[in-house]
Amino acid sequence: MTPNDARSEGPAGSTVFREENHDLPVARLSVTLRLGAAADPADQMGLTAFAAELARRGAGGRGRTQLDAELERLGAELEVVPGYDSVVLDLEVLARNFEPAVRLLADVLLLPDLDEGEATKLQRETIAALDELRDDDSALAQRFFSHQLYGDHPYGRPLHGTEPSLTRLSAPLARRTLERTIAGGNLIFGLAGDVERDRFEAILARRFGSLRSGSTATEPLPTLRPASKLRLLLVDKPERTQSQILLGQPAPRWADPDFLPLQVAATAFGGTFTARLMTEVRVKRGLSYGATARLGQGRGARALAVTVFPSLVDTPKTLALVLELWRAWVEEGLTEDEVEFAKNHMAGSFGFHIATPEDRLDLAVAAEVCGLPRDYRERAVARIRAVTCEEVRGAMERHLRPQDLAITVVSTAKKLRGPLSKVFSGPIEVVPYGSF
Amino acid sequence: MESEQPLGAGGRIARKFRLANGLGILLLRDPSAPLIAYQTWFGVGSRHEREGKTGIAHLFEHLMFNQTEQLAPGEFDRRLEAVGAETNAATWVDWTFYRNSLPREQLALVAELEADRMAHLVVHDPQVTSEREVVANERRFRVEDDVDGFLSEQLYRLAYTVHPYRWPTIGWMADIEGITTEDARAFYHTYYAPNNATLVLVGDFEERAALDLIERHYGTLPSSNLPAEERIVEPPQTAERRELFIKPVATERLLWGWRGPGLAEEDHPAVEIAVEILASGQSSRLVRRLVIETEIASSLHMSVPEFRDPGLVELRVILQRGHSAVAAKALLDEEIDRLAATAPDEEELEKAKCRIEARFWHSLRPHDGKAEALGHYQTTTGDYRRLFRAAERVRAVAPAEVQRVVAHYLDARRRTIVTAAAPRRKS
């Protein structure tokens, strides 16, 4: 199937992707709204996720309990998956029950109840989920790191908001948001699995025929101002035996020509088990179970970040080592062998990103949301192989700023602040782990 | 060929073979993507350890990525990563398995490397010292600083008195620190041999060519005299056991465990359905009652053990602010007792079966998922075909069976409870 066969126009000017496959009797329909948490107003953090989740809690005259029961009777799961650049309604179902499940999804999208009582309940449940997150050190580190790195930029806002912002959200606000954004031009329908094309198109036309056309202009993301200083945020949590460390800087957006060369550089630095980071931190010194560098993919500039989690005692030593490795990576660059190795690994492993119909669908939708070329998947391996050492060097020079690193450490401050200040000369800010 | 089993309606067939040295081979050709999942399942896990040496199965899994007689340290990973392959491993109570996901043209390379480390691994002091540190850090990550990992470990310690399931697969910290190079070598020579392993290949390959390749690389490896496994039977639990732990948690967390059936036991599918009815999905009884209606809990999960011997049916509850374990316990007891007293109606039963069926097929979508399911069933129960029989048995479970297994297995007298709560603040 060529890319043009897989992509077509759907109801009310929406975009449709299909990855038909009949090996197993299951199907998935994803409906992606091209607006995510990055579009939330600054004083209404979490609004998009809140509105979508509230729609999922009652639609077409069915309350939350009835809707859940009807979906589950069909062997279906309907989840709201919020993101910064999009929000997805993701339906997985036995293929024989595809149409009745899609009917329920269509009601969620087009006829949501948006009940006031459910809205209040959702606020409480979201705050409870935040309590759960605070017991997970990795998730906690990620939440604080994004805020530290991005500050007031939309990517610095938590997807589900904060306790104060949640109190400002309501059912009428959710209704206004959905009425403004649910339109054909803002939606991407994606099918993966055991449903034939004709049947799928007929179901889409039948169930989403009342979808209004039009689209909401996607606001350009604000430019992120470099902080121009190395800074460390110590998130204080009692009784830690280990520290969660995230360290990084903003990177170019996915559609930027420098993204791929920088991804090659990040892969060579910390993208494989034999890369520099893992070799120096784990294999040679046993300092951390994991040591990775990752480049985030998004419509705007996501993070290039290193993750390590050493014991509390080894935290200063590990942080000093990672900072030195980062400095050497940026200032001394990569060898030709390292670049070639990273390219071969990325080209060889690209198949895993498109191994299943669901994988292929996810990639097509993400590429569409982030403005990548339509032949992105078909040309990806050739593009990786064509990256030159000069392009890698150029991208590193243009984007990497060792003096602008944000460092987040989740650990026990009374034991760590003193030892950390001996290896880190920049400002150390200490905040309680429940403060954000 | 020893046996075969069709998979779904797509015409795919899993076939089982065995070499003269005892190596089991499971092949499932699936050319839907130009990839291969290549997994090696060894019949050794933490159940084969002894007190004082817990964690050795898992630590040894780390050492398998190091050095062989032919390959320098790190070369195994390097050669695979250079061609885009991804490699990892996992250790659990009944097994250890090594996974490779690879582009189809790299099958010969992986077969060569995997056969090499099955028989020619080299273990030296510096590697053991370094991996002890890495595993200690992994333990801090998964247990010491993770309240759920900590509670899970304490639950099994409390629920079992003699069976090896009572210690954690990652091992007690003191034991990890005491594992020696000699221990590691002895473990390797005892358990890592073709007659204690099954290769599982799923993906885009030709069956005959794959068998020839495997025969070439593994056919001459010697089998070993595996020690006879002592069958340890945990005595029945006759009274509830419980323990409270003070931890810096945002809200209270509960973990309950009841000894359930082994994976191959006849009751396993009925227990799976009972757990589905009680706690899987938003419309399940416990989620509706504790999370949605009363908002006592922020989340609630229940799981059925897939162990060879009876493992624990687990119920994990995270409470909302201001709610205590006592209030949650009353509601949990009430709902469980209700299912023990009255069989579910056909509609509720059918809903549970539908959900289990959907999850079953979704889990088999990727090559890795198929290989893992086949390897897990083969190694845990001795026959990969039970995977498909279990799906059929789920379809056949009657309402009264669900009621019976709830009354039998989820009996409060056979329950173990561990709770994590924050320290009380001074007024």
mmCIF file of N, CA and C in Angstrom, chain B residues 375-419:
data_model
loop_
_atom_site.group_PDB
_atom_site.id
_atom_site.type_symbol
_atom_site.label_atom_id
_atom_site.label_comp_id
_atom_site.label_asym_id
_atom_site.label_seq_id
_atom_site.Cartn_x
_atom_site.Cartn_y
_atom_site.Cartn_z
ATOM 1 N N GLY B 375 6.657 -18.777 24.655
ATOM 2 C CA GLY B 375 7.770 -19.168 25.531
ATOM 3 C C GLY B 375 7.334 -19.293 26.977
ATOM 4 N N HIS B 376 6.494 -18.372 27.420
ATOM 5 C CA HIS B 376 6.016 -18.389 28.812
ATOM 6 C C HIS B 376 5.207 -19.659 29.085
ATOM 7 N N TYR B 377 4.286 -19.976 28.214
ATOM 8 C CA TYR B 377 3.460 -21.177 28.440
ATOM 9 C C TYR B 377 4.298 -22.446 28.329
ATOM 10 N N GLN B 378 5.196 -22.494 27.354
ATOM 11 C CA GLN B 378 6.028 -23.692 27.206
ATOM 12 C C GLN B 378 6.889 -23.905 28.453
ATOM 13 N N THR B 379 7.492 -22.836 28.945
ATOM 14 C CA THR B 379 8.446 -22.979 30.047
ATOM 15 C C THR B 379 7.732 -23.156 31.386
ATOM 16 N N THR B 380 6.611 -22.494 31.549
ATOM 17 C CA THR B 380 5.916 -22.570 32.838
ATOM 18 C C THR B 380 5.063 -23.831 32.966
ATOM 19 N N THR B 381 4.398 -24.210 31.880
ATOM 20 C CA THR B 381 3.474 -25.356 31.989
ATOM 21 C C THR B 381 3.985 -26.599 31.264
ATOM 22 N N GLY B 382 5.036 -26.457 30.458
ATOM 23 C CA GLY B 382 5.556 -27.610 29.724
ATOM 24 C C GLY B 382 4.903 -27.815 28.373
ATOM 25 N N ASP B 383 3.928 -26.970 28.000
ATOM 26 C CA ASP B 383 3.266 -27.145 26.701
ATOM 27 C C ASP B 383 2.696 -25.809 26.226
ATOM 28 N N TYR B 384 3.263 -25.278 25.139
ATOM 29 C CA TYR B 384 2.832 -23.974 24.616
ATOM 30 C C TYR B 384 1.368 -24.004 24.190
ATOM 31 N N ARG B 385 0.835 -25.210 23.861
ATOM 32 C CA ARG B 385 -0.546 -25.293 23.356
ATOM 33 C C ARG B 385 -1.571 -24.947 24.430
ATOM 34 N N ARG B 386 -1.131 -24.980 25.696
ATOM 35 C CA ARG B 386 -2.058 -24.592 26.771
ATOM 36 C C ARG B 386 -2.491 -23.131 26.632
ATOM 37 N N LEU B 387 -1.651 -22.334 25.986
ATOM 38 C CA LEU B 387 -2.012 -20.928 25.757
ATOM 39 C C LEU B 387 -3.355 -20.845 25.038
ATOM 40 N N PHE B 388 -3.524 -21.670 24.024
ATOM 41 C CA PHE B 388 -4.746 -21.616 23.216
ATOM 42 C C PHE B 388 -5.888 -22.366 23.905
ATOM 43 N N ARG B 389 -5.505 -23.424 24.637
ATOM 44 C CA ARG B 389 -6.545 -24.150 25.380
ATOM 45 C C ARG B 389 -7.118 -23.252 26.482
ATOM 46 N N ALA B 390 -6.244 -22.442 27.100
ATOM 47 C CA ALA B 390 -6.715 -21.551 28.165
ATOM 48 C C ALA B 390 -7.752 -20.583 27.605
ATOM 49 N N ALA B 391 -7.511 -20.076 26.389
ATOM 50 C CA ALA B 391 -8.480 -19.171 25.767
ATOM 51 C C ALA B 391 -9.804 -19.893 25.533
ATOM 52 N N GLU B 392 -9.730 -21.162 25.116
ATOM 53 C CA GLU B 392 -10.971 -21.933 24.903
ATOM 54 C C GLU B 392 -11.674 -22.209 26.233
ATOM 55 N N ARG B 393 -10.864 -22.491 27.262
ATOM 56 C CA ARG B 393 -11.462 -22.801 28.568
ATOM 57 C C ARG B 393 -12.162 -21.574 29.157
ATOM 58 N N VAL B 394 -11.632 -20.415 28.888
ATOM 59 C CA VAL B 394 -12.297 -19.192 29.349
ATOM 60 C C VAL B 394 -13.704 -19.139 28.769
ATOM 61 N N ARG B 395 -13.851 -19.463 27.492
ATOM 62 C CA ARG B 395 -15.166 -19.423 26.837
ATOM 63 C C ARG B 395 -16.159 -20.359 27.530
ATOM 64 N N ALA B 396 -15.619 -21.471 28.097
ATOM 65 C CA ALA B 396 -16.519 -22.514 28.624
ATOM 66 C C ALA B 396 -16.888 -22.335 30.096
ATOM 67 N N VAL B 397 -16.308 -21.368 30.766
ATOM 68 C CA VAL B 397 -16.570 -21.219 32.214
ATOM 69 C C VAL B 397 -18.032 -20.838 32.466
ATOM 70 N N ALA B 398 -18.644 -21.529 33.433
ATOM 71 C CA ALA B 398 -20.063 -21.287 33.765
ATOM 72 C C ALA B 398 -20.158 -20.354 34.978
ATOM 73 N N PRO B 399 -21.306 -19.681 35.147
ATOM 74 C CA PRO B 399 -21.449 -18.745 36.284
ATOM 75 C C PRO B 399 -21.149 -19.389 37.638
ATOM 76 N N ALA B 400 -21.614 -20.626 37.825
ATOM 77 C CA ALA B 400 -21.419 -21.272 39.140
ATOM 78 C C ALA B 400 -19.932 -21.517 39.432
ATOM 79 N N GLU B 401 -19.150 -21.731 38.392
ATOM 80 C CA GLU B 401 -17.704 -21.932 38.602
ATOM 81 C C GLU B 401 -17.063 -20.673 39.151
ATOM 82 N N VAL B 402 -17.504 -19.533 38.638
ATOM 83 C CA VAL B 402 -16.947 -18.259 39.107
ATOM 84 C C VAL B 402 -17.258 -18.089 40.594
ATOM 85 N N GLN B 403 -18.495 -18.350 40.937
ATOM 86 C CA GLN B 403 -18.904 -18.244 42.344
ATOM 87 C C GLN B 403 -18.055 -19.190 43.205
ATOM 88 N N ARG B 404 -17.890 -20.426 42.727
ATOM 89 C CA ARG B 404 -17.140 -21.416 43.511
ATOM 90 C C ARG B 404 -15.688 -20.982 43.730
ATOM 91 N N VAL B 405 -15.024 -20.520 42.675
ATOM 92 C CA VAL B 405 -13.600 -20.179 42.854
ATOM 93 C C VAL B 405 -13.429 -18.941 43.741
ATOM 94 N N VAL B 406 -14.374 -18.025 43.687
ATOM 95 C CA VAL B 406 -14.272 -16.859 44.578
ATOM 96 C C VAL B 406 -14.394 -17.318 46.033
ATOM 97 N N ALA B 407 -15.372 -18.187 46.286
ATOM 98 C CA ALA B 407 -15.562 -18.678 47.660
ATOM 99 C C ALA B 407 -14.337 -19.472 48.123
ATOM 100 N N HIS B 408 -13.753 -20.216 47.206
ATOM 101 C CA HIS B 408 -12.631 -21.075 47.583
ATOM 102 C C HIS B 408 -11.311 -20.301 47.733
ATOM 103 N N TYR B 409 -10.970 -19.522 46.728
ATOM 104 C CA TYR B 409 -9.641 -18.873 46.717
ATOM 105 C C TYR B 409 -9.628 -17.532 47.460
ATOM 106 N N LEU B 410 -10.699 -16.748 47.329
ATOM 107 C CA LEU B 410 -10.668 -15.398 47.910
ATOM 108 C C LEU B 410 -11.272 -15.386 49.315
ATOM 109 N N ASP B 411 -10.962 -16.400 50.053
ATOM 110 C CA ASP B 411 -11.438 -16.561 51.428
ATOM 111 C C ASP B 411 -10.595 -15.668 52.350
ATOM 112 N N ALA B 412 -11.260 -14.893 53.204
ATOM 113 C CA ALA B 412 -10.544 -13.938 54.070
ATOM 114 C C ALA B 412 -9.523 -14.629 54.966
ATOM 115 N N ARG B 413 -9.770 -15.886 55.300
ATOM 116 C CA ARG B 413 -8.826 -16.593 56.189
ATOM 117 C C ARG B 413 -7.521 -16.921 55.462
ATOM 118 N N ARG B 414 -7.577 -16.893 54.152
ATOM 119 C CA ARG B 414 -6.366 -17.232 53.373
ATOM 120 C C ARG B 414 -5.711 -15.984 52.799
ATOM 121 N N ARG B 415 -6.035 -14.874 53.394
ATOM 122 C CA ARG B 415 -5.615 -13.602 52.826
ATOM 123 C C ARG B 415 -4.396 -13.056 53.560
ATOM 124 N N THR B 416 -3.541 -12.373 52.821
ATOM 125 C CA THR B 416 -2.423 -11.641 53.420
ATOM 126 C C THR B 416 -2.574 -10.178 53.004
ATOM 127 N N ILE B 417 -2.377 -9.278 53.961
ATOM 128 C CA ILE B 417 -2.574 -7.846 53.673
ATOM 129 C C ILE B 417 -1.333 -7.060 54.105
ATOM 130 N N VAL B 418 -0.805 -6.274 53.203
ATOM 131 C CA VAL B 418 0.246 -5.319 53.590
ATOM 132 C C VAL B 418 -0.250 -3.913 53.243
ATOM 133 N N THR B 419 0.071 -2.979 54.095
ATOM 134 C CA THR B 419 -0.412 -1.605 53.936
ATOM 135 C C THR B 419 0.748 -0.633 54.116
#
